[in-house]
Amino acid sequence: MPSLVIIGAQWGDEGKGKIVDALAGQADVVVRFQGGDNAGHTVFHDGRKFVFHILPSGILRPRVMNLIGGGVVVNPQKLVEELATIRLPESAWRKRLRLSGEAHLILACHLALDQAAEAQRGNRKIGTTQRGIGPAYADRAARTGVRMGDTLDPDYFRAQVKTCLDSHRALLPKDRAREVCNVDRVTREALALLRPFRDLIVDTGILLDTARRKGQHILYEGAQGTMLDIGAGTYPYVTSSHTIAGGVCVGTGIGPHAIDRILGVSKAYATRVGEGPFTSELHDATGETLRRIGGEYGATTKRPRRCGWLDIVQLRRAARLNSLDGLILTKLDVLDGFEQIGVCTAYRCGKKRWTEWPASPVDLASAEPIYTFLPGWKQVTTGATSFQELPAAARAYINKIERWLDLPVVMISNGQDRKQLITRRRAF
Ligand code: GDP
Ligand code: IMO
Ligand code: MG
């Protein structure tokens, strides 16, 4: 299967980075198609920990071409900083990285607007990563955005920056506006930062089509997760891009037929960072234990992640929204010490029992989880290299998930390392 999409099936941080890194060994191209540096994808490479925010997780592999698609929003400052932190020689990343001219830029004004919007929302704040993601996508939709390809002509670029900043100046406090809405300064700084990338700008659709015709293996790396999708997620507590598999086409320039396989990544339990509904959240000691054992603190913002049991109602929605062909279950080892393991198999709203996602946000907010408890295995799973080596209770847990979702669990991750991955069915 040469074109494979890896999608977060929950609220992000499912371990997509680890999975993409593991599969990148067989890939020719790795592509980010949405989101920006709100993402934090953890990868261990040669004993070193990397957290990728804007770079695709294949960047450390010499023979992989890494693309940043047109659906991505790029903060030039962060792009330059991240390339510096990974300590890759310029000659190496110049060979391995290409960017779409259609990708929108995150400018300082977008960060200021993100901050101001959150402050204004008060107790209805979203809990954004404060990376300027929402305002950059809002500019894109309002046609006041600035694109990577605009940098190819400095006069045109300045005109685009002016339109963008003129539309925001009055919305910000005066001193903040003076700081971030100076057209000449913003133009000069962005052009200087992006000069080294000018000859890396490509039409990603053409590049991907050519790669596909050659039979190359293409890996589409989702950021965030299904329930943070701007349309299908827990709106308004979502990010501002299409995080679901449909986002691949609009974010890269390929059509739906150019995708062969779609796999969703889910933890063996559930987490969420930021505000918004999370029916199976545990506010008790069990939630604390999941956070402690799972190391559940944000890779981007270091915020503690909210923790809870796996939610089948939510995953069923993810399976449908993404046309999932299979599930990759991560962090199974985190459940090793639990006496019993809860799974939310339905919601109760008033007197009603729901097995599908409620349409009304008010119903969703008041939904109570209905749990099924399965016996824990109380054994270490990290060393297992095959499904058969897993304890019987762990296998039973996975088999139950497959049956509830009518979806095969094709891989199981049982540790942070690239090698701690059980493959039941080849991904490519
Ligand atoms: P992403 O945003 O989906 O790439 O996920 P993050 O990197 O934000 O968060 C996942 C965290 O879980 C990282 O710290 C990973 O190193 C870690 N991780 C991934 N898979 C496993 C696993 O199977 N077991 C354990 N214990 N940790 C894992
Ligand atoms: P990865 O790719 C988890 C969440 C934020 C907030 C909401 C909106 O590492 O899985 P934004 O800054 O995007 O406007 O914030 O989305 N969020 C994530 N949560 N993982 C992520 O990325 C996230 N990116 C954004 O916490 O609730
Ligand atoms: Mg993350």
Tab-separated table of C-alpha atoms and ligand atoms in Angstrom:
chain	number	residue	atom	x	y	z
A	1	MET	CA	0.000	0.000	0.000
A	2	PRO	CA	2.136	2.909	-1.168
A	3	SER	CA	0.136	5.895	0.184
A	4	LEU	CA	-0.593	5.622	3.879
A	5	VAL	CA	-2.278	8.156	6.142
A	6	ILE	CA	-1.605	8.191	9.899
A	7	ILE	CA	-4.306	10.071	11.809
A	8	GLY	CA	-4.804	10.862	15.485
A	9	ALA	CA	-8.023	9.050	16.398
A	10	GLN	CA	-8.631	10.893	19.683
A	11	TRP	CA	-7.697	14.406	20.937
A	12	GLY	CA	-4.059	14.442	19.839
A	13	ASP	CA	-0.867	13.146	21.473
A	14	GLU	CA	-1.747	9.545	20.648
A	15	GLY	CA	1.871	8.763	19.769
A	16	LYS	CA	1.672	9.645	16.049
A	17	GLY	CA	5.296	10.832	16.071
A	18	LYS	CA	6.576	7.484	17.294
A	19	ILE	CA	4.504	5.575	14.734
A	20	VAL	CA	5.441	7.848	11.815
A	21	ASP	CA	9.093	7.590	12.819
A	22	ALA	CA	8.897	3.796	12.951
A	23	LEU	CA	7.202	3.609	9.529
A	24	ALA	CA	9.432	6.282	7.981
A	25	GLY	CA	12.092	3.570	7.668
A	26	GLN	CA	10.007	2.177	4.796
A	27	ALA	CA	8.888	5.529	3.379
A	28	ASP	CA	10.249	7.692	0.561
A	29	VAL	CA	8.174	10.749	1.435
A	30	VAL	CA	6.694	12.010	4.742
A	31	VAL	CA	4.106	14.782	4.518
A	32	ARG	CA	2.557	17.172	7.035
A	33	PHE	CA	-0.770	18.355	5.613
A	34	GLN	CA	-2.392	20.495	8.364
A	35	GLY	CA	-1.786	22.238	11.660
A	36	GLY	CA	1.332	24.111	12.603
A	37	ASP	CA	3.736	24.215	15.516
A	38	ASN	CA	0.855	23.511	17.899
A	39	ALA	CA	1.835	19.889	17.214
A	40	GLY	CA	4.404	18.152	19.407
A	41	HIS	CA	5.481	14.793	17.982
A	42	THR	CA	7.972	12.877	20.130
A	43	VAL	CA	10.558	10.705	18.419
A	44	PHE	CA	13.565	8.835	19.860
A	45	HIS	CA	16.456	8.624	17.425
A	46	ASP	CA	19.914	7.243	18.265
A	47	GLY	CA	19.089	7.558	21.969
A	48	ARG	CA	18.182	11.239	21.633
A	49	LYS	CA	14.709	12.646	22.194
A	50	PHE	CA	13.289	14.956	19.520
A	51	VAL	CA	9.971	16.785	19.662
A	52	PHE	CA	8.905	17.911	16.195
A	53	HIS	CA	6.485	20.799	16.009
A	54	ILE	CA	6.575	21.872	12.384
A	55	LEU	CA	9.029	19.511	10.690
A	56	PRO	CA	7.711	16.171	9.434
A	57	SER	CA	8.885	13.253	11.596
A	58	GLY	CA	10.929	11.766	8.720
A	59	ILE	CA	13.433	14.635	8.699
A	60	LEU	CA	16.145	12.618	10.496
A	61	ARG	CA	16.210	9.975	7.760
A	62	PRO	CA	18.665	10.709	4.939
A	63	ARG	CA	16.667	9.026	2.179
A	64	VAL	CA	13.272	10.498	3.074
A	65	MET	CA	11.843	13.592	1.372
A	66	ASN	CA	9.848	15.660	3.888
A	67	LEU	CA	7.020	17.897	2.699
A	68	ILE	CA	5.157	20.708	4.405
A	69	GLY	CA	1.861	20.902	2.526
A	70	GLY	CA	-0.347	23.849	1.678
A	71	GLY	CA	-2.755	23.048	4.529
A	72	VAL	CA	-0.053	23.738	7.105
A	73	VAL	CA	0.487	27.100	8.814
A	74	VAL	CA	4.182	27.913	9.272
A	75	ASN	CA	5.764	30.282	11.758
A	76	PRO	CA	9.053	31.237	9.992
A	77	GLN	CA	10.803	31.918	13.301
A	78	LYS	CA	9.842	28.484	14.655
A	79	LEU	CA	10.833	26.735	11.451
A	80	VAL	CA	14.329	28.222	11.616
A	81	GLU	CA	14.634	27.508	15.349
A	82	GLU	CA	13.545	23.895	14.985
A	83	LEU	CA	16.040	23.238	12.223
A	84	ALA	CA	18.734	24.690	14.491
A	85	THR	CA	17.709	22.527	17.485
A	86	ILE	CA	17.836	19.261	15.586
A	87	ARG	CA	21.418	20.136	14.597
A	88	LEU	CA	21.115	18.854	11.049
A	89	PRO	CA	23.655	20.371	8.633
A	90	GLU	CA	22.054	22.831	6.206
A	91	SER	CA	23.166	20.704	3.261
A	92	ALA	CA	21.201	17.761	4.755
A	93	TRP	CA	17.921	19.524	5.376
A	94	ARG	CA	18.083	21.299	2.022
A	95	LYS	CA	18.031	17.850	0.392
A	96	ARG	CA	15.274	16.482	2.598
A	97	LEU	CA	12.773	19.336	2.967
A	98	ARG	CA	10.299	20.939	0.546
A	99	LEU	CA	7.491	23.405	1.279
A	100	SER	CA	4.279	24.243	-0.502
A	101	GLY	CA	3.926	27.820	-1.714
A	102	GLU	CA	0.326	27.594	-0.505
A	103	ALA	CA	1.240	27.151	3.172
A	104	HIS	CA	0.170	30.196	5.174
A	105	LEU	CA	2.527	32.056	7.463
A	106	ILE	CA	2.045	32.660	11.161
A	107	LEU	CA	3.227	36.183	11.935
A	108	ALA	CA	3.727	37.905	15.305
A	109	CYS	CA	0.273	39.508	14.991
A	110	HIS	CA	-1.313	36.024	14.959
A	111	LEU	CA	0.300	35.157	18.267
A	112	ALA	CA	-0.891	38.446	19.748
A	113	LEU	CA	-4.422	37.824	18.428
A	114	ASP	CA	-4.457	34.266	19.809
A	115	GLN	CA	-3.513	35.598	23.249
A	116	ALA	CA	-6.084	38.424	23.096
A	117	ALA	CA	-8.897	36.108	21.924
A	118	GLU	CA	-8.251	33.654	24.750
A	119	ALA	CA	-8.174	36.438	27.350
A	120	GLN	CA	-11.432	37.842	25.989
A	121	ARG	CA	-13.197	34.466	26.198
A	122	GLY	CA	-12.575	34.318	29.960
A	123	ASN	CA	-13.983	31.099	31.399
A	124	ARG	CA	-15.029	29.965	27.922
A	125	LYS	CA	-11.416	29.975	26.760
A	126	ILE	CA	-10.322	27.138	24.466
A	127	GLY	CA	-6.959	26.524	26.081
A	128	THR	CA	-5.056	26.961	22.822
A	129	THR	CA	-1.337	26.349	22.517
A	130	GLN	CA	-0.958	30.126	21.963
A	131	ARG	CA	0.943	29.492	18.746
A	132	GLY	CA	-1.243	31.790	16.630
A	133	ILE	CA	-2.872	28.861	14.822
A	134	GLY	CA	-6.506	30.047	14.918
A	135	PRO	CA	-5.794	33.625	13.746
A	136	ALA	CA	-3.542	32.393	10.911
A	137	TYR	CA	-6.261	30.056	9.616
A	138	ALA	CA	-8.846	32.819	10.117
A	139	ASP	CA	-6.763	35.082	7.852
A	140	ARG	CA	-6.588	32.323	5.285
A	141	ALA	CA	-10.401	32.051	5.235
A	142	ALA	CA	-10.803	35.846	5.261
A	143	ARG	CA	-8.340	36.114	2.352
A	144	THR	CA	-6.079	38.382	4.343
A	145	GLY	CA	-3.387	35.734	4.857
A	146	VAL	CA	0.226	35.682	3.725
A	147	ARG	CA	1.636	32.621	1.989
A	148	MET	CA	5.011	30.957	1.692
A	149	GLY	CA	4.972	31.434	-2.096
A	150	ASP	CA	4.369	35.171	-1.679
A	151	THR	CA	7.983	35.519	-0.516
A	152	LEU	CA	9.169	34.795	-4.066
A	153	ASP	CA	8.372	38.396	-5.000
A	154	PRO	CA	9.317	40.888	-2.240
A	155	ASP	CA	7.003	43.677	-3.477
A	156	TYR	CA	4.031	41.338	-3.699
A	157	PHE	CA	4.928	39.939	-0.276
A	158	ARG	CA	4.960	43.418	1.269
A	159	ALA	CA	1.539	44.169	-0.217
A	160	GLN	CA	0.127	40.932	1.250
A	161	VAL	CA	1.668	41.670	4.660
A	162	LYS	CA	0.163	45.172	4.552
A	163	THR	CA	-3.343	43.850	3.827
A	164	CYS	CA	-2.958	41.371	6.681
A	165	LEU	CA	-1.640	43.826	9.255
A	166	ASP	CA	-4.076	46.598	8.245
A	167	SER	CA	-6.944	44.243	9.023
A	168	HIS	CA	-5.651	43.595	12.548
A	169	ARG	CA	-4.098	46.851	13.751
A	170	ALA	CA	-7.294	48.259	15.221
A	171	LEU	CA	-8.142	44.996	17.009
A	172	LEU	CA	-5.066	44.989	19.221
A	173	PRO	CA	-4.136	47.277	22.125
A	174	LYS	CA	-2.145	50.260	20.742
A	175	ASP	CA	1.265	49.323	22.156
A	176	ARG	CA	0.863	45.681	21.056
A	177	ALA	CA	-0.224	46.801	17.577
A	178	ARG	CA	2.844	49.024	17.288
A	179	GLU	CA	4.977	46.016	18.162
A	180	VAL	CA	3.502	43.474	15.747
A	181	CYS	CA	1.812	45.467	12.954
A	182	ASN	CA	4.725	47.413	11.508
A	183	VAL	CA	4.550	46.511	7.818
A	184	ASP	CA	8.171	47.273	6.952
A	185	ARG	CA	9.621	45.454	9.922
A	186	VAL	CA	7.415	42.357	9.562
A	187	THR	CA	8.173	42.209	5.824
A	188	ARG	CA	11.906	42.595	6.327
A	189	GLU	CA	12.152	40.030	9.113
A	190	ALA	CA	9.985	37.399	7.426
A	191	LEU	CA	11.812	37.741	4.112
A	192	ALA	CA	15.175	37.381	5.850
A	193	LEU	CA	14.046	34.279	7.766
A	194	LEU	CA	12.520	32.645	4.698
A	195	ARG	CA	15.235	33.515	2.145
A	196	PRO	CA	16.983	30.114	2.605
A	197	PHE	CA	13.689	28.342	1.855
A	198	ARG	CA	12.824	30.127	-1.385
A	199	ASP	CA	14.302	27.477	-3.627
A	200	LEU	CA	12.680	24.717	-1.570
A	201	ILE	CA	9.170	25.890	-2.491
A	202	VAL	CA	7.394	23.374	-4.716
A	203	ASP	CA	3.954	22.308	-5.914
A	204	THR	CA	3.538	19.414	-3.464
A	205	GLY	CA	0.677	17.950	-5.528
A	206	ILE	CA	2.983	17.472	-8.536
A	207	LEU	CA	5.792	16.078	-6.393
A	208	LEU	CA	3.427	13.598	-4.721
A	209	ASP	CA	1.829	12.557	-7.996
A	210	THR	CA	5.274	11.879	-9.487
A	211	ALA	CA	6.330	9.913	-6.398
A	212	ARG	CA	3.155	7.859	-6.572
A	213	ARG	CA	3.597	7.078	-10.261
A	214	LYS	CA	7.073	5.798	-9.440
A	215	GLY	CA	5.555	3.479	-6.833
A	216	GLN	CA	7.205	5.295	-3.945
A	217	HIS	CA	5.918	4.941	-0.383
A	218	ILE	CA	4.240	8.085	0.899
A	219	LEU	CA	3.397	8.628	4.555
A	220	TYR	CA	0.930	11.379	5.469
A	221	GLU	CA	1.528	12.508	9.055
A	222	GLY	CA	-1.562	13.838	10.802
A	223	ALA	CA	-1.244	16.388	13.578
A	224	GLN	CA	-3.667	16.901	16.477
A	225	GLY	CA	-6.538	14.405	16.440
A	226	THR	CA	-9.983	13.657	15.060
A	227	MET	CA	-11.913	15.273	17.906
A	228	LEU	CA	-9.964	18.523	17.395
A	229	ASP	CA	-11.131	18.797	13.758
A	230	ILE	CA	-12.564	22.251	12.994
A	231	GLY	CA	-15.724	20.690	11.557
A	232	ALA	CA	-16.294	17.301	13.171
A	233	GLY	CA	-14.559	17.857	16.501
A	234	THR	CA	-15.884	19.123	19.810
A	235	TYR	CA	-16.493	22.629	18.421
A	236	PRO	CA	-15.657	25.263	19.585
A	237	TYR	CA	-13.033	23.377	21.630
A	238	VAL	CA	-11.062	22.371	18.572
A	239	THR	CA	-8.086	23.479	16.546
A	240	SER	CA	-8.570	25.442	13.308
A	241	SER	CA	-7.632	22.861	10.674
A	242	HIS	CA	-9.120	19.675	9.234
A	243	THR	CA	-7.342	17.017	11.235
A	244	ILE	CA	-9.278	14.100	9.728
A	245	ALA	CA	-8.136	12.044	6.734
A	246	GLY	CA	-10.136	14.278	4.372
A	247	GLY	CA	-7.635	17.006	5.273
A	248	VAL	CA	-4.894	15.161	3.367
A	249	CYS	CA	-6.337	16.051	-0.036
A	250	VAL	CA	-7.037	19.716	0.669
A	251	GLY	CA	-3.731	20.077	2.484
A	252	THR	CA	-1.399	18.609	-0.135
A	253	GLY	CA	-2.867	18.832	-3.633
A	254	ILE	CA	-3.702	15.169	-4.212
A	255	GLY	CA	-7.145	13.657	-4.830
A	256	PRO	CA	-8.982	11.052	-2.705
A	257	HIS	CA	-8.062	8.187	-5.062
A	258	ALA	CA	-4.379	8.820	-4.337
A	259	ILE	CA	-4.807	7.452	-0.795
A	260	ASP	CA	-4.520	3.701	-0.286
A	261	ARG	CA	-4.755	3.147	3.427
A	262	ILE	CA	-5.760	5.080	6.526
A	263	LEU	CA	-4.749	4.087	10.032
A	264	GLY	CA	-5.887	5.787	13.227
A	265	VAL	CA	-3.612	6.029	16.247
A	266	SER	CA	-5.248	5.713	19.666
A	267	LYS	CA	-3.826	5.347	23.126
A	268	ALA	CA	-5.025	2.298	25.064
A	269	TYR	CA	-6.796	4.904	27.239
A	270	ALA	CA	-7.689	8.558	26.511
A	271	THR	CA	-6.204	12.005	27.107
A	272	ARG	CA	-6.989	15.574	26.188
A	273	VAL	CA	-5.102	18.875	26.627
A	274	GLY	CA	-7.009	22.143	26.819
A	275	GLU	CA	-10.685	22.734	27.505
A	276	GLY	CA	-13.777	21.002	26.108
A	277	PRO	CA	-15.938	17.916	26.601
A	278	PHE	CA	-14.246	14.648	27.538
A	279	THR	CA	-16.926	12.243	28.728
A	280	SER	CA	-14.651	9.464	29.977
A	281	GLU	CA	-12.324	11.817	31.890
A	282	LEU	CA	-11.331	10.536	35.325
A	283	HIS	CA	-11.123	13.206	38.015
A	284	ASP	CA	-9.963	10.715	40.633
A	285	ALA	CA	-6.826	8.855	41.717
A	286	THR	CA	-7.057	6.539	38.678
A	287	GLY	CA	-6.795	9.563	36.376
A	288	GLU	CA	-3.775	10.732	38.382
A	289	THR	CA	-2.169	7.299	38.054
A	290	LEU	CA	-2.665	7.301	34.274
A	291	ARG	CA	-1.055	10.764	34.104
A	292	ARG	CA	1.888	9.712	36.254
A	293	ILE	CA	2.616	6.378	34.580
A	294	GLY	CA	1.877	7.658	31.086
A	295	GLY	CA	3.956	10.820	31.594
A	296	GLU	CA	0.937	12.753	30.379
A	297	TYR	CA	2.273	16.286	30.096
A	298	GLY	CA	2.038	18.254	26.838
A	299	ALA	CA	4.990	17.940	24.430
A	300	THR	CA	4.396	21.534	23.264
A	301	THR	CA	3.043	23.416	26.276
A	302	LYS	CA	4.041	21.058	29.147
A	303	ARG	CA	0.475	21.310	30.486
A	304	PRO	CA	-0.810	18.254	32.390
A	305	ARG	CA	-3.036	16.221	30.087
A	306	ARG	CA	-6.511	15.287	31.265
A	307	CYS	CA	-6.732	11.478	31.485
A	308	GLY	CA	-9.541	8.925	31.254
A	309	TRP	CA	-10.583	5.504	30.000
A	310	LEU	CA	-10.836	4.580	26.338
A	311	ASP	CA	-14.049	5.862	24.756
A	312	ILE	CA	-15.619	3.538	22.194
A	313	VAL	CA	-18.394	6.018	21.273
A	314	GLN	CA	-15.707	8.548	20.367
A	315	LEU	CA	-13.540	6.036	18.507
A	316	ARG	CA	-16.517	4.762	16.531
A	317	ARG	CA	-17.012	8.323	15.305
A	318	ALA	CA	-13.308	8.548	14.440
A	319	ALA	CA	-13.429	5.271	12.501
A	320	ARG	CA	-16.270	6.568	10.354
A	321	LEU	CA	-15.003	10.131	9.861
A	322	ASN	CA	-11.602	8.918	8.699
A	323	SER	CA	-12.615	5.715	6.850
A	324	LEU	CA	-10.160	3.931	9.097
A	325	ASP	CA	-8.775	0.647	7.784
A	326	GLY	CA	-7.291	-0.168	11.150
A	327	LEU	CA	-6.240	1.062	14.539
A	328	ILE	CA	-2.763	1.404	16.035
A	329	LEU	CA	-3.010	1.099	19.802
A	330	THR	CA	-0.254	2.894	21.735
A	331	LYS	CA	0.882	3.022	25.355
A	332	LEU	CA	-0.540	-0.398	26.192
A	333	ASP	CA	2.284	-0.707	28.764
A	334	VAL	CA	0.823	2.203	30.754
A	335	LEU	CA	-2.076	-0.086	31.741
A	336	ASP	CA	0.228	-2.886	32.964
A	337	GLY	CA	-0.308	-2.299	36.696
A	338	PHE	CA	-4.076	-1.792	36.729
A	339	GLU	CA	-6.322	-4.274	38.550
A	340	GLN	CA	-9.129	-3.602	36.086
A	341	ILE	CA	-9.492	-1.483	32.991
A	342	GLY	CA	-12.510	0.618	32.163
A	343	VAL	CA	-13.897	1.198	28.686
A	344	CYS	CA	-16.663	3.675	27.994
A	345	THR	CA	-19.029	1.782	25.701
A	346	ALA	CA	-22.001	4.162	25.750
A	347	TYR	CA	-23.168	7.526	27.089
A	348	ARG	CA	-26.157	8.271	29.278
A	349	CYS	CA	-27.911	11.587	28.589
A	350	GLY	CA	-30.871	11.965	30.935
A	351	LYS	CA	-32.824	8.722	30.494
A	352	LYS	CA	-31.370	8.006	27.058
A	353	ARG	CA	-28.489	5.633	26.285
A	354	TRP	CA	-26.314	6.667	23.343
A	355	THR	CA	-23.894	4.510	21.418
A	356	GLU	CA	-23.258	7.234	18.843
A	357	TRP	CA	-21.908	10.740	19.335
A	358	PRO	CA	-24.652	13.195	20.474
A	359	ALA	CA	-25.430	15.904	17.912
A	360	SER	CA	-26.165	18.586	20.496
A	361	PRO	CA	-23.239	20.147	22.396
A	362	VAL	CA	-25.559	20.481	25.392
A	363	ASP	CA	-26.268	16.715	25.384
A	364	LEU	CA	-22.561	16.041	24.965
A	365	ALA	CA	-21.661	18.286	27.896
A	366	SER	CA	-24.113	16.459	30.172
A	367	ALA	CA	-23.340	12.934	28.923
A	368	GLU	CA	-22.303	10.423	31.587
A	369	PRO	CA	-20.024	7.531	30.664
A	370	ILE	CA	-21.328	3.970	30.868
A	371	TYR	CA	-18.345	1.726	31.594
A	372	THR	CA	-17.556	-1.901	31.039
A	373	PHE	CA	-14.683	-3.145	33.196
A	374	LEU	CA	-12.259	-5.777	31.994
A	375	PRO	CA	-9.657	-7.573	34.102
A	376	GLY	CA	-6.151	-6.072	34.051
A	377	TRP	CA	-3.093	-8.248	33.337
A	378	LYS	CA	-0.754	-7.006	36.088
A	379	GLN	CA	2.299	-7.984	34.051
A	380	VAL	CA	4.948	-6.085	32.170
A	381	THR	CA	4.155	-5.885	28.440
A	382	THR	CA	7.083	-3.743	27.265
A	383	GLY	CA	9.244	-6.691	26.195
A	384	ALA	CA	6.599	-8.440	24.073
A	385	THR	CA	7.462	-8.585	20.379
A	386	SER	CA	4.359	-10.424	19.134
A	387	PHE	CA	0.655	-10.426	19.908
A	388	GLN	CA	0.946	-13.979	21.229
A	389	GLU	CA	3.548	-12.888	23.777
A	390	LEU	CA	1.129	-10.436	25.377
A	391	PRO	CA	-0.693	-11.606	28.536
A	392	ALA	CA	-4.062	-13.253	27.840
A	393	ALA	CA	-5.977	-10.402	29.525
A	394	ALA	CA	-4.200	-7.829	27.327
A	395	ARG	CA	-5.081	-9.830	24.216
A	396	ALA	CA	-8.685	-10.058	25.423
A	397	TYR	CA	-8.758	-6.264	25.925
A	398	ILE	CA	-7.517	-5.695	22.364
A	399	ASN	CA	-9.912	-8.281	20.905
A	400	LYS	CA	-12.816	-6.556	22.669
A	401	ILE	CA	-11.824	-3.193	21.203
A	402	GLU	CA	-11.734	-4.767	17.731
A	403	ARG	CA	-15.188	-6.205	18.199
A	404	TRP	CA	-16.723	-3.008	19.611
A	405	LEU	CA	-15.325	-0.963	16.732
A	406	ASP	CA	-15.458	-3.609	14.012
A	407	LEU	CA	-11.908	-2.575	13.185
A	408	PRO	CA	-8.638	-4.530	13.320
A	409	VAL	CA	-5.911	-3.418	15.717
A	410	VAL	CA	-2.993	-3.679	13.300
A	411	MET	CA	-0.150	-2.514	15.551
A	412	ILE	CA	0.414	-2.273	19.272
A	413	SER	CA	2.967	0.057	20.809
A	414	ASN	CA	4.325	-1.052	24.164
A	415	GLY	CA	7.028	1.516	24.921
A	416	GLN	CA	8.547	4.780	23.744
A	417	ASP	CA	11.240	3.197	21.638
A	418	ARG	CA	10.840	2.711	17.894
A	419	LYS	CA	11.416	-1.023	18.333
A	420	GLN	CA	8.706	-1.407	20.987
A	421	LEU	CA	6.038	-1.984	18.387
A	422	ILE	CA	4.129	-5.156	17.636
A	423	THR	CA	3.111	-5.427	13.993
A	424	ARG	CA	0.176	-7.725	13.314
A	425	ARG	CA	-0.428	-6.467	9.799
A	426	ARG	CA	2.115	-4.568	7.695
A	427	ALA	CA	1.221	-0.897	7.358
A	428	PHE	CA	2.677	-0.324	3.855
B	1	GDP	P1	1.880	12.749	19.181
B	1	GDP	O1	1.598	14.203	19.313
B	1	GDP	O2	0.698	11.957	18.752
B	1	GDP	O3	3.090	12.446	18.338
B	1	GDP	O4	2.235	12.235	20.658
B	1	GDP	P2	3.185	12.975	21.731
B	1	GDP	O5	4.593	12.806	21.311
B	1	GDP	O6	2.697	14.333	22.004
B	1	GDP	O7	2.846	12.146	23.033
B	1	GDP	C1	3.018	10.766	23.101
B	1	GDP	C2	3.975	10.434	24.252
B	1	GDP	O8	3.900	9.064	24.538
B	1	GDP	C3	5.436	10.693	23.931
B	1	GDP	O9	6.101	11.068	25.100
B	1	GDP	C4	5.930	9.344	23.435
B	1	GDP	O10	7.329	9.162	23.626
B	1	GDP	C5	5.152	8.429	24.336
B	1	GDP	N1	4.836	7.110	23.752
B	1	GDP	C6	4.465	6.793	22.488
B	1	GDP	N2	4.152	5.492	22.384
B	1	GDP	C7	4.331	4.962	23.616
B	1	GDP	C8	4.138	3.656	24.175
B	1	GDP	O11	3.726	2.707	23.511
B	1	GDP	N3	4.394	3.520	25.496
B	1	GDP	C9	4.836	4.536	26.287
B	1	GDP	N4	5.057	4.313	27.562
B	1	GDP	N5	5.018	5.783	25.797
B	1	GDP	C10	4.762	5.983	24.489
B	2	IMO	P1	-0.303	16.852	18.420
B	2	IMO	O1	-0.031	16.926	16.943
B	2	IMO	C1	-3.057	17.790	21.672
B	2	IMO	C2	-5.340	21.525	21.332
B	2	IMO	C3	-5.058	22.638	22.316
B	2	IMO	C4	-6.427	23.285	22.409
B	2	IMO	C5	-6.960	23.168	20.989
B	2	IMO	C6	-6.780	24.424	20.155
B	2	IMO	O2	0.914	16.876	19.264
B	2	IMO	O3	-1.230	15.718	18.724
B	2	IMO	P2	-4.682	25.533	18.960
B	2	IMO	O4	-3.397	26.047	19.516
B	2	IMO	O5	-4.516	24.443	17.953
B	2	IMO	O6	-5.583	26.625	18.474
B	2	IMO	O7	-5.435	24.869	20.233
B	2	IMO	O8	-6.241	22.099	20.386
B	2	IMO	N1	-4.169	21.023	20.566
B	2	IMO	C7	-3.586	19.837	20.789
B	2	IMO	N2	-3.828	18.901	21.722
B	2	IMO	N3	-2.118	17.567	20.733
B	2	IMO	C8	-1.877	18.489	19.764
B	2	IMO	O9	-1.049	18.244	18.736
B	2	IMO	C9	-2.596	19.713	19.795
B	2	IMO	N4	-2.604	20.829	19.023
B	2	IMO	C10	-3.581	21.617	19.507
B	2	IMO	O10	-4.610	22.124	23.541
B	2	IMO	O11	-7.263	22.498	23.219
B	3	MG	MG	1.762	15.739	20.710
